PDB file of C-alpha atoms in Angstrom:
ATOM      1  CA  UNK A   1     112.369   9.037   1.259  1.00  0.00           C
ATOM      2  CA  UNK A   2     115.010   6.504   2.113  1.00  0.00           C
ATOM      3  CA  UNK A   3     115.050   4.168   5.099  1.00  0.00           C
ATOM      4  CA  UNK A   4     117.687   4.952   7.679  1.00  0.00           C
ATOM      5  CA  UNK A   5     119.737   2.242   9.335  1.00  0.00           C
ATOM      6  CA  UNK A   6     120.288   2.129  13.079  1.00  0.00           C
ATOM      7  CA  UNK A   7     123.800   3.462  12.590  1.00  0.00           C
ATOM      8  CA  UNK A   8     122.559   6.320  10.395  1.00  0.00           C
ATOM      9  CA  UNK A   9     120.056   7.277  13.084  1.00  0.00           C
ATOM     10  CA  UNK A  10     122.764   7.212  15.690  1.00  0.00           C
ATOM     11  CA  UNK A  11     124.901   9.491  13.532  1.00  0.00           C
ATOM     12  CA  UNK A  12     121.982  11.910  13.191  1.00  0.00           C
ATOM     13  CA  UNK A  13     121.231  11.805  16.899  1.00  0.00           C
ATOM     14  CA  UNK A  14     124.812  12.236  18.103  1.00  0.00           C
ATOM     15  CA  UNK A  15     126.504  14.285  15.411  1.00  0.00           C
ATOM     16  CA  UNK A  16     124.385  17.402  15.007  1.00  0.00           C
ATOM     17  CA  UNK A  17     126.879  19.271  17.143  1.00  0.00           C
ATOM     18  CA  UNK A  18     130.033  18.823  19.191  1.00  0.00           C
ATOM     19  CA  UNK A  19     132.067  17.488  16.273  1.00  0.00           C
ATOM     20  CA  UNK A  20     135.608  17.634  17.641  1.00  0.00           C
ATOM     21  CA  UNK A  21     138.351  19.977  16.510  1.00  0.00           C
ATOM     22  CA  UNK A  22     141.452  17.778  16.545  1.00  0.00           C
ATOM     23  CA  UNK A  23     143.727  15.977  14.133  1.00  0.00           C
ATOM     24  CA  UNK A  24     141.463  12.963  13.516  1.00  0.00           C
ATOM     25  CA  UNK A  25     137.962  14.216  14.400  1.00  0.00           C
ATOM     26  CA  UNK A  26     136.107  11.560  12.393  1.00  0.00           C
ATOM     27  CA  UNK A  27     138.066   8.838  14.175  1.00  0.00           C
ATOM     28  CA  UNK A  28     137.182  10.370  17.539  1.00  0.00           C
ATOM     29  CA  UNK A  29     133.482  10.761  16.670  1.00  0.00           C
ATOM     30  CA  UNK A  30     133.404   7.249  15.186  1.00  0.00           C
ATOM     31  CA  UNK A  31     134.826   5.855  18.425  1.00  0.00           C
ATOM     32  CA  UNK A  32     131.949   7.410  20.363  1.00  0.00           C
ATOM     33  CA  UNK A  33     129.497   5.833  17.936  1.00  0.00           C
ATOM     34  CA  UNK A  34     131.208   2.447  18.123  1.00  0.00           C
ATOM     35  CA  UNK A  35     132.127   2.334  14.422  1.00  0.00           C
ATOM     36  CA  UNK A  36     135.349   2.796  12.466  1.00  0.00           C
ATOM     37  CA  UNK A  37     136.560   6.088  11.039  1.00  0.00           C
ATOM     38  CA  UNK A  38     136.243   4.627   7.569  1.00  0.00           C
ATOM     39  CA  UNK A  39     132.643   3.597   8.098  1.00  0.00           C
ATOM     40  CA  UNK A  40     131.697   7.029   9.458  1.00  0.00           C
ATOM     41  CA  UNK A  41     133.262   8.773   6.452  1.00  0.00           C
ATOM     42  CA  UNK A  42     131.451   6.469   4.036  1.00  0.00           C
ATOM     43  CA  UNK A  43     128.123   6.859   5.789  1.00  0.00           C
ATOM     44  CA  UNK A  44     128.385  10.640   5.929  1.00  0.00           C
ATOM     45  CA  UNK A  45     129.157  10.696   2.205  1.00  0.00           C
ATOM     46  CA  UNK A  46     126.127   8.494   1.527  1.00  0.00           C
ATOM     47  CA  UNK A  47     123.850  10.630   3.743  1.00  0.00           C
ATOM     48  CA  UNK A  48     124.999  13.723   1.848  1.00  0.00           C
ATOM     49  CA  UNK A  49     124.563  12.012  -1.541  1.00  0.00           C
ATOM     50  CA  UNK A  50     121.054  10.913  -0.563  1.00  0.00           C
ATOM     51  CA  UNK A  51     120.285  14.439   0.663  1.00  0.00           C
ATOM     52  CA  UNK A  52     119.425  13.227   4.148  1.00  0.00           C
ATOM     53  CA  UNK A  53     122.035  15.770   5.221  1.00  0.00           C
ATOM     54  CA  UNK A  54     122.235  19.151   3.548  1.00  0.00           C
ATOM     55  CA  UNK A  55     125.738  19.726   4.875  1.00  0.00           C
ATOM     56  CA  UNK A  56     128.340  18.461   7.327  1.00  0.00           C
ATOM     57  CA  UNK A  57     130.479  21.116   8.955  1.00  0.00           C
ATOM     58  CA  UNK A  58     130.372  24.377  10.860  1.00  0.00           C
ATOM     59  CA  UNK A  59     127.161  26.414  11.089  1.00  0.00           C
ATOM     60  CA  UNK A  60     128.047  30.067  11.198  1.00  0.00           C
ATOM     61  CA  UNK A  61     126.168  32.778  13.033  1.00  0.00           C
ATOM     62  CA  UNK A  62     126.432  35.781  10.759  1.00  0.00           C
ATOM     63  CA  UNK A  63     125.384  38.394  13.350  1.00  0.00           C
ATOM     64  CA  UNK A  64     128.481  37.556  15.354  1.00  0.00           C
ATOM     65  CA  UNK A  65     130.582  38.554  12.355  1.00  0.00           C
ATOM     66  CA  UNK A  66     128.940  41.974  12.060  1.00  0.00           C
ATOM     67  CA  UNK A  67     126.433  40.817   9.471  1.00  0.00           C
ATOM     68  CA  UNK A  68     122.713  40.367   9.613  1.00  0.00           C
ATOM     69  CA  UNK A  69     120.150  37.622   9.218  1.00  0.00           C
ATOM     70  CA  UNK A  70     116.601  38.802   8.556  1.00  0.00           C
ATOM     71  CA  UNK A  71     113.350  36.989   7.871  1.00  0.00           C
ATOM     72  CA  UNK A  72     111.286  38.662   5.160  1.00  0.00           C
ATOM     73  CA  UNK A  73     108.111  37.918   3.265  1.00  0.00           C
ATOM     74  CA  UNK A  74     106.138  38.995   0.263  1.00  0.00           C
ATOM     75  CA  UNK A  75     102.799  38.260  -1.372  1.00  0.00           C
ATOM     76  CA  UNK A  76     103.456  36.911  -4.856  1.00  0.00           C
ATOM     77  CA  UNK A  77     100.457  36.773  -7.192  1.00  0.00           C
ATOM     78  CA  UNK A  78      99.805  33.111  -8.078  1.00  0.00           C
ATOM     79  CA  UNK A  79     100.284  33.651 -11.818  1.00  0.00           C
ATOM     80  CA  UNK A  80     103.703  35.227 -11.163  1.00  0.00           C
ATOM     81  CA  UNK A  81     104.828  32.823  -8.446  1.00  0.00           C
ATOM     82  CA  UNK A  82     107.568  31.030 -10.434  1.00  0.00           C
ATOM     83  CA  UNK A  83     108.902  34.241 -11.907  1.00  0.00           C
ATOM     84  CA  UNK A  84     109.045  35.930  -8.496  1.00  0.00           C
ATOM     85  CA  UNK A  85     110.713  32.838  -6.991  1.00  0.00           C
ATOM     86  CA  UNK A  86     113.432  32.987  -9.627  1.00  0.00           C
ATOM     87  CA  UNK A  87     114.012  36.715  -9.034  1.00  0.00           C
ATOM     88  CA  UNK A  88     114.225  36.287  -5.248  1.00  0.00           C
ATOM     89  CA  UNK A  89     116.399  33.157  -5.357  1.00  0.00           C
ATOM     90  CA  UNK A  90     118.802  34.827  -7.795  1.00  0.00           C
ATOM     91  CA  UNK A  91     120.186  36.920  -4.936  1.00  0.00           C
ATOM     92  CA  UNK A  92     123.047  35.154  -3.137  1.00  0.00           C
ATOM     93  CA  UNK A  93     121.875  36.948   0.030  1.00  0.00           C
ATOM     94  CA  UNK A  94     118.773  34.734   0.056  1.00  0.00           C
ATOM     95  CA  UNK A  95     119.839  31.810   2.262  1.00  0.00           C
ATOM     96  CA  UNK A  96     116.497  29.985   2.469  1.00  0.00           C
ATOM     97  CA  UNK A  97     113.162  30.481   0.833  1.00  0.00           C
ATOM     98  CA  UNK A  98     109.910  28.681   1.610  1.00  0.00           C
ATOM     99  CA  UNK A  99     106.495  28.739   0.073  1.00  0.00           C
ATOM    100  CA  UNK A 100     103.887  29.064   2.812  1.00  0.00           C
ATOM    101  CA  UNK A 101     100.112  29.054   2.873  1.00  0.00           C
ATOM    102  CA  UNK A 102      99.113  32.622   3.647  1.00  0.00           C
ATOM    103  CA  UNK A 103      98.474  35.877   1.787  1.00  0.00           C
ATOM    104  CA  UNK A 104     102.186  36.432   2.442  1.00  0.00           C
ATOM    105  CA  UNK A 105     103.090  33.289   0.506  1.00  0.00           C
ATOM    106  CA  UNK A 106     106.860  33.567   0.138  1.00  0.00           C
ATOM    107  CA  UNK A 107     109.109  33.653   3.224  1.00  0.00           C
ATOM    108  CA  UNK A 108     112.838  33.979   2.891  1.00  0.00           C
ATOM    109  CA  UNK A 109     115.866  34.602   5.039  1.00  0.00           C
ATOM    110  CA  UNK A 110     118.365  37.230   3.984  1.00  0.00           C
ATOM    111  CA  UNK A 111     121.912  36.750   5.244  1.00  0.00           C
ATOM    112  CA  UNK A 112     124.327  39.563   4.550  1.00  0.00           C
ATOM    113  CA  UNK A 113     127.824  40.381   5.656  1.00  0.00           C
ATOM    114  CA  UNK A 114     126.959  43.912   6.705  1.00  0.00           C
ATOM    115  CA  UNK A 115     123.839  45.382   8.284  1.00  0.00           C
ATOM    116  CA  UNK A 116     123.410  47.727   5.300  1.00  0.00           C
ATOM    117  CA  UNK A 117     123.322  44.687   3.041  1.00  0.00           C
ATOM    118  CA  UNK A 118     119.809  43.823   4.216  1.00  0.00           C
ATOM    119  CA  UNK A 119     118.273  47.119   3.103  1.00  0.00           C
ATOM    120  CA  UNK A 120     120.096  46.826  -0.230  1.00  0.00           C
ATOM    121  CA  UNK A 121     118.825  43.294  -0.804  1.00  0.00           C
ATOM    122  CA  UNK A 122     115.256  44.279   0.090  1.00  0.00           C
ATOM    123  CA  UNK A 123     115.393  47.296  -2.222  1.00  0.00           C
ATOM    124  CA  UNK A 124     116.710  45.064  -4.989  1.00  0.00           C
ATOM    125  CA  UNK A 125     113.904  42.511  -4.563  1.00  0.00           C
ATOM    126  CA  UNK A 126     111.269  45.246  -4.468  1.00  0.00           C
ATOM    127  CA  UNK A 127     112.692  46.775  -7.635  1.00  0.00           C
ATOM    128  CA  UNK A 128     113.051  43.457  -9.488  1.00  0.00           C
ATOM    129  CA  UNK A 129     109.622  42.105  -8.542  1.00  0.00           C
ATOM    130  CA  UNK A 130     107.627  45.312  -8.128  1.00  0.00           C
ATOM    131  CA  UNK A 131     106.239  43.836  -4.892  1.00  0.00           C
ATOM    132  CA  UNK A 132     106.541  45.221  -1.359  1.00  0.00           C
ATOM    133  CA  UNK A 133     108.777  43.212   0.976  1.00  0.00           C
ATOM    134  CA  UNK A 134     107.950  42.922   4.667  1.00  0.00           C
ATOM    135  CA  UNK A 135     111.005  42.568   6.890  1.00  0.00           C
ATOM    136  CA  UNK A 136     110.787  40.850  10.264  1.00  0.00           C
ATOM    137  CA  UNK A 137     114.183  41.313  11.915  1.00  0.00           C
ATOM    138  CA  UNK A 138     114.507  39.422  15.159  1.00  0.00           C
ATOM    139  CA  UNK A 139     114.219  41.618  18.212  1.00  0.00           C
ATOM    140  CA  UNK A 140     114.962  38.802  20.582  1.00  0.00           C
ATOM    141  CA  UNK A 141     115.914  35.155  20.198  1.00  0.00           C
ATOM    142  CA  UNK A 142     114.625  32.732  22.805  1.00  0.00           C
ATOM    143  CA  UNK A 143     116.845  29.783  23.571  1.00  0.00           C
ATOM    144  CA  UNK A 144     115.984  26.536  21.823  1.00  0.00           C
ATOM    145  CA  UNK A 145     117.736  23.216  21.518  1.00  0.00           C
ATOM    146  CA  UNK A 146     117.796  22.904  17.739  1.00  0.00           C
ATOM    147  CA  UNK A 147     118.290  19.197  17.216  1.00  0.00           C
ATOM    148  CA  UNK A 148     115.683  16.986  15.674  1.00  0.00           C
ATOM    149  CA  UNK A 149     116.236  13.258  15.792  1.00  0.00           C
ATOM    150  CA  UNK A 150     115.366  11.017  12.889  1.00  0.00           C
ATOM    151  CA  UNK A 151     111.916   9.562  13.315  1.00  0.00           C
ATOM    152  CA  UNK A 152     111.689   7.260  10.322  1.00  0.00           C
TER     153      UNK A 152
ATOM    154  CA  UNK B   1     134.721  40.391  14.788  1.00  0.00           C
ATOM    155  CA  UNK B   2     136.629  38.407  12.216  1.00  0.00           C
ATOM    156  CA  UNK B   3     139.812  39.141  10.302  1.00  0.00           C
ATOM    157  CA  UNK B   4     140.712  38.257   6.730  1.00  0.00           C
ATOM    158  CA  UNK B   5     142.089  34.834   7.646  1.00  0.00           C
ATOM    159  CA  UNK B   6     138.903  33.923   9.535  1.00  0.00           C
ATOM    160  CA  UNK B   7     137.004  35.042   6.492  1.00  0.00           C
ATOM    161  CA  UNK B   8     138.899  32.739   4.140  1.00  0.00           C
ATOM    162  CA  UNK B   9     138.350  29.945   6.645  1.00  0.00           C
ATOM    163  CA  UNK B  10     134.600  30.619   6.618  1.00  0.00           C
ATOM    164  CA  UNK B  11     134.497  30.676   2.827  1.00  0.00           C
ATOM    165  CA  UNK B  12     136.437  27.395   2.720  1.00  0.00           C
ATOM    166  CA  UNK B  13     134.192  25.568   5.220  1.00  0.00           C
ATOM    167  CA  UNK B  14     130.700  27.053   4.829  1.00  0.00           C
ATOM    168  CA  UNK B  15     129.787  24.388   2.283  1.00  0.00           C
ATOM    169  CA  UNK B  16     131.031  21.627   4.599  1.00  0.00           C
ATOM    170  CA  UNK B  17     134.174  20.000   5.949  1.00  0.00           C
ATOM    171  CA  UNK B  18     136.174  17.662   3.710  1.00  0.00           C
ATOM    172  CA  UNK B  19     135.313  13.997   4.321  1.00  0.00           C
ATOM    173  CA  UNK B  20     138.882  12.855   4.813  1.00  0.00           C
ATOM    174  CA  UNK B  21     140.583  11.549   7.967  1.00  0.00           C
ATOM    175  CA  UNK B  22     142.333  14.885   8.660  1.00  0.00           C
ATOM    176  CA  UNK B  23     139.801  17.492   7.492  1.00  0.00           C
ATOM    177  CA  UNK B  24     141.360  20.473   9.270  1.00  0.00           C
ATOM    178  CA  UNK B  25     144.733  19.607   7.783  1.00  0.00           C
ATOM    179  CA  UNK B  26     143.122  19.459   4.347  1.00  0.00           C
ATOM    180  CA  UNK B  27     141.573  22.900   4.829  1.00  0.00           C
ATOM    181  CA  UNK B  28     144.896  24.241   6.104  1.00  0.00           C
ATOM    182  CA  UNK B  29     146.723  22.942   3.066  1.00  0.00           C
ATOM    183  CA  UNK B  30     144.166  24.453   0.740  1.00  0.00           C
ATOM    184  CA  UNK B  31     144.539  27.872   2.402  1.00  0.00           C
ATOM    185  CA  UNK B  32     148.289  27.802   2.962  1.00  0.00           C
ATOM    186  CA  UNK B  33     147.912  27.859   6.749  1.00  0.00           C
ATOM    187  CA  UNK B  34     149.127  25.472   9.409  1.00  0.00           C
ATOM    188  CA  UNK B  35     146.643  22.924  10.719  1.00  0.00           C
ATOM    189  CA  UNK B  36     147.249  24.269  14.240  1.00  0.00           C
ATOM    190  CA  UNK B  37     146.189  27.734  13.158  1.00  0.00           C
ATOM    191  CA  UNK B  38     143.047  26.427  11.446  1.00  0.00           C
ATOM    192  CA  UNK B  39     142.067  24.474  14.571  1.00  0.00           C
ATOM    193  CA  UNK B  40     142.899  27.346  16.918  1.00  0.00           C
ATOM    194  CA  UNK B  41     140.801  29.792  14.878  1.00  0.00           C
ATOM    195  CA  UNK B  42     137.859  27.403  14.595  1.00  0.00           C
ATOM    196  CA  UNK B  43     137.922  26.830  18.352  1.00  0.00           C
ATOM    197  CA  UNK B  44     138.012  30.575  18.946  1.00  0.00           C
ATOM    198  CA  UNK B  45     135.047  31.113  16.612  1.00  0.00           C
ATOM    199  CA  UNK B  46     133.149  28.356  18.389  1.00  0.00           C
ATOM    200  CA  UNK B  47     133.814  30.013  21.736  1.00  0.00           C
ATOM    201  CA  UNK B  48     132.683  33.458  20.610  1.00  0.00           C
ATOM    202  CA  UNK B  49     129.578  32.083  18.934  1.00  0.00           C
ATOM    203  CA  UNK B  50     130.586  32.915  15.358  1.00  0.00           C
ATOM    204  CA  UNK B  51     130.302  29.164  14.847  1.00  0.00           C
ATOM    205  CA  UNK B  52     127.061  27.997  16.411  1.00  0.00           C
ATOM    206  CA  UNK B  53     128.002  24.340  16.212  1.00  0.00           C
ATOM    207  CA  UNK B  54     129.893  21.863  14.036  1.00  0.00           C
ATOM    208  CA  UNK B  55     128.186  18.729  12.787  1.00  0.00           C
ATOM    209  CA  UNK B  56     125.517  17.247  10.597  1.00  0.00           C
ATOM    210  CA  UNK B  57     122.836  19.529   9.183  1.00  0.00           C
ATOM    211  CA  UNK B  58     119.871  17.282   8.383  1.00  0.00           C
ATOM    212  CA  UNK B  59     117.209  17.859   5.800  1.00  0.00           C
ATOM    213  CA  UNK B  60     114.182  17.835   8.122  1.00  0.00           C
ATOM    214  CA  UNK B  61     111.941  16.372   5.434  1.00  0.00           C
ATOM    215  CA  UNK B  62     114.306  13.481   4.754  1.00  0.00           C
ATOM    216  CA  UNK B  63     114.433  12.456   8.410  1.00  0.00           C
ATOM    217  CA  UNK B  64     110.678  12.267   8.817  1.00  0.00           C
ATOM    218  CA  UNK B  65     109.744  15.746   9.995  1.00  0.00           C
ATOM    219  CA  UNK B  66     107.637  16.308   6.913  1.00  0.00           C
ATOM    220  CA  UNK B  67     105.336  18.991   8.302  1.00  0.00           C
ATOM    221  CA  UNK B  68     106.610  22.289   9.535  1.00  0.00           C
ATOM    222  CA  UNK B  69     104.454  25.100  10.693  1.00  0.00           C
ATOM    223  CA  UNK B  70     105.537  28.608  11.474  1.00  0.00           C
ATOM    224  CA  UNK B  71     103.232  29.464  14.353  1.00  0.00           C
ATOM    225  CA  UNK B  72     102.759  33.182  14.882  1.00  0.00           C
ATOM    226  CA  UNK B  73     101.190  34.888  17.866  1.00  0.00           C
ATOM    227  CA  UNK B  74     100.024  38.347  18.831  1.00  0.00           C
ATOM    228  CA  UNK B  75     101.142  38.489  22.443  1.00  0.00           C
ATOM    229  CA  UNK B  76     100.830  41.399  24.860  1.00  0.00           C
ATOM    230  CA  UNK B  77     104.108  43.349  24.744  1.00  0.00           C
ATOM    231  CA  UNK B  78     104.641  43.313  28.508  1.00  0.00           C
ATOM    232  CA  UNK B  79     104.459  39.497  28.628  1.00  0.00           C
ATOM    233  CA  UNK B  80     106.056  38.426  25.343  1.00  0.00           C
ATOM    234  CA  UNK B  81     109.634  38.044  26.621  1.00  0.00           C
ATOM    235  CA  UNK B  82     108.728  35.923  29.606  1.00  0.00           C
ATOM    236  CA  UNK B  83     106.377  33.732  27.563  1.00  0.00           C
ATOM    237  CA  UNK B  84     108.852  33.505  24.669  1.00  0.00           C
ATOM    238  CA  UNK B  85     111.400  31.907  27.002  1.00  0.00           C
ATOM    239  CA  UNK B  86     108.895  29.284  28.066  1.00  0.00           C
ATOM    240  CA  UNK B  87     107.843  28.490  24.504  1.00  0.00           C
ATOM    241  CA  UNK B  88     111.461  28.225  23.340  1.00  0.00           C
ATOM    242  CA  UNK B  89     111.965  25.609  26.054  1.00  0.00           C
ATOM    243  CA  UNK B  90     109.288  23.302  24.566  1.00  0.00           C
ATOM    244  CA  UNK B  91     110.982  20.279  22.982  1.00  0.00           C
ATOM    245  CA  UNK B  92     109.227  20.525  19.626  1.00  0.00           C
ATOM    246  CA  UNK B  93     109.992  24.223  19.035  1.00  0.00           C
ATOM    247  CA  UNK B  94     113.124  24.624  16.896  1.00  0.00           C
ATOM    248  CA  UNK B  95     113.229  28.414  16.597  1.00  0.00           C
ATOM    249  CA  UNK B  96     111.539  31.073  18.706  1.00  0.00           C
ATOM    250  CA  UNK B  97     111.823  34.804  18.125  1.00  0.00           C
ATOM    251  CA  UNK B  98     110.204  38.088  19.025  1.00  0.00           C
ATOM    252  CA  UNK B  99     109.819  40.170  15.868  1.00  0.00           C
ATOM    253  CA  UNK B 100     108.164  43.490  14.998  1.00  0.00           C
ATOM    254  CA  UNK B 101     104.519  43.575  13.918  1.00  0.00           C
ATOM    255  CA  UNK B 102     103.683  45.034  10.491  1.00  0.00           C
ATOM    256  CA  UNK B 103     100.258  46.535  11.142  1.00  0.00           C
ATOM    257  CA  UNK B 104      97.633  46.303   9.847  1.00  0.00           C
ATOM    258  CA  UNK B 105      98.653  43.358   7.639  1.00  0.00           C
ATOM    259  CA  UNK B 106     100.624  41.474  10.252  1.00  0.00           C
ATOM    260  CA  UNK B 107      99.662  41.689  13.949  1.00  0.00           C
ATOM    261  CA  UNK B 108     101.971  38.911  15.207  1.00  0.00           C
ATOM    262  CA  UNK B 109     105.062  39.569  17.337  1.00  0.00           C
ATOM    263  CA  UNK B 110     106.080  36.059  18.461  1.00  0.00           C
ATOM    264  CA  UNK B 111     107.223  33.379  16.006  1.00  0.00           C
ATOM    265  CA  UNK B 112     107.758  29.724  16.974  1.00  0.00           C
ATOM    266  CA  UNK B 113     108.652  27.051  14.424  1.00  0.00           C
ATOM    267  CA  UNK B 114     107.146  23.648  15.159  1.00  0.00           C
ATOM    268  CA  UNK B 115     107.946  20.388  13.395  1.00  0.00           C
ATOM    269  CA  UNK B 116     105.984  17.174  13.167  1.00  0.00           C
ATOM    270  CA  UNK B 117     105.301  14.147  11.027  1.00  0.00           C
ATOM    271  CA  UNK B 118     101.932  15.593  10.011  1.00  0.00           C
ATOM    272  CA  UNK B 119      99.935  18.786  10.093  1.00  0.00           C
ATOM    273  CA  UNK B 120      97.739  17.323  12.801  1.00  0.00           C
ATOM    274  CA  UNK B 121     100.794  16.876  14.959  1.00  0.00           C
ATOM    275  CA  UNK B 122     101.917  20.460  14.311  1.00  0.00           C
ATOM    276  CA  UNK B 123      98.448  21.713  15.051  1.00  0.00           C
ATOM    277  CA  UNK B 124      98.312  19.789  18.348  1.00  0.00           C
ATOM    278  CA  UNK B 125     101.660  21.312  19.289  1.00  0.00           C
ATOM    279  CA  UNK B 126     100.377  24.774  18.413  1.00  0.00           C
ATOM    280  CA  UNK B 127      97.517  24.002  20.817  1.00  0.00           C
ATOM    281  CA  UNK B 128     100.054  23.434  23.589  1.00  0.00           C
ATOM    282  CA  UNK B 129     101.617  26.806  22.842  1.00  0.00           C
ATOM    283  CA  UNK B 130      98.164  28.412  22.822  1.00  0.00           C
ATOM    284  CA  UNK B 131      97.423  26.941  26.252  1.00  0.00           C
ATOM    285  CA  UNK B 132     100.698  28.216  27.614  1.00  0.00           C
ATOM    286  CA  UNK B 133     100.082  31.731  26.299  1.00  0.00           C
ATOM    287  CA  UNK B 134      96.576  31.899  27.768  1.00  0.00           C
ATOM    288  CA  UNK B 135      94.951  35.320  27.853  1.00  0.00           C
ATOM    289  CA  UNK B 136      98.179  37.049  26.803  1.00  0.00           C
ATOM    290  CA  UNK B 137      97.495  35.846  23.233  1.00  0.00           C
ATOM    291  CA  UNK B 138      95.086  37.930  21.164  1.00  0.00           C
ATOM    292  CA  UNK B 139      95.391  36.226  17.770  1.00  0.00           C
ATOM    293  CA  UNK B 140      97.398  33.488  16.102  1.00  0.00           C
ATOM    294  CA  UNK B 141      97.974  31.619  12.868  1.00  0.00           C
ATOM    295  CA  UNK B 142      99.994  28.686  11.516  1.00  0.00           C
ATOM    296  CA  UNK B 143     101.784  29.058   8.195  1.00  0.00           C
ATOM    297  CA  UNK B 144     102.610  25.634   6.802  1.00  0.00           C
ATOM    298  CA  UNK B 145     105.393  25.386   4.283  1.00  0.00           C
ATOM    299  CA  UNK B 146     104.383  23.663   1.082  1.00  0.00           C
ATOM    300  CA  UNK B 147     107.683  23.835  -0.766  1.00  0.00           C
ATOM    301  CA  UNK B 148     111.356  24.550  -0.147  1.00  0.00           C
ATOM    302  CA  UNK B 149     112.186  27.117  -2.815  1.00  0.00           C
ATOM    303  CA  UNK B 150     115.827  27.475  -1.757  1.00  0.00           C
ATOM    304  CA  UNK B 151     118.016  26.129   1.023  1.00  0.00           C
ATOM    305  CA  UNK B 152     121.636  26.995   0.528  1.00  0.00           C
ATOM    306  CA  UNK B 153     122.337  28.401   3.977  1.00  0.00           C
ATOM    307  CA  UNK B 154     124.751  31.213   4.558  1.00  0.00           C
ATOM    308  CA  UNK B 155     127.091  31.881   1.657  1.00  0.00           C
ATOM    309  CA  UNK B 156     129.535  34.707   1.921  1.00  0.00           C
ATOM    310  CA  UNK B 157     131.380  35.620  -1.238  1.00  0.00           C
ATOM    311  CA  UNK B 158     135.016  34.625  -1.569  1.00  0.00           C
TER     312      UNK B 158
END
């Protein structure tokens, strides 16, 4: 894990949202951080290269576009874990996938452009892996402030 | 709802904005649109919630939040919405949802993701949630992640 400079921390603290939509947005954001546009661009590139950031840009909310976002899980037998991971990850509809400690040991998020896409993706995973998939669609989302500051 | 132009804009930006002084102009040029139209559409999508936010998406592990626990709770149905609001408001909870149970295997209907620098920290935070839920909670568990198997985020096909 790499050390973060004070400026990098400031970028992480201030730039997880509210990036402006204007002609020179990096210049505007840089001004608020007290650095130059050039420095901000270089630091963002470095943070992306070092994988401190996974992305810099808009985060889309697929439900608002008529699509669906569903958490699902399955219990992969230990001796088949890598094979099942490869089968699940092969679907572009799988946005994230985490190994977790539980009998249900693989938890993934399906993101599809249409609501029907979820059932299709689940059917496909069940067919490919031969394992039952549990779907946990959200029934209600409680408001959270989703911004974690760097603590290194 | 989105139209075809919004869609091309989403496909062009879902992997990130160009790191150049005029990123919206660069996207506009790539798509054959005017920069004004790109900015107007992005603002509209931000207003309607299609874009949740624009900015840096950190890798939680790389910024020191190395433990993450999905805490799950079996909460009385008549109280889960009210309590869910209060748990979502806790500073260390990054996602909080009510979801269906899958009985008998899965009795939990409230999910709250907690992050910390260690499992002990996550577990202490889960204790705070437990205290807040009180008697409304019948059972709970914490599922720690041990590996990111994939993290590409939303990708819609071009």
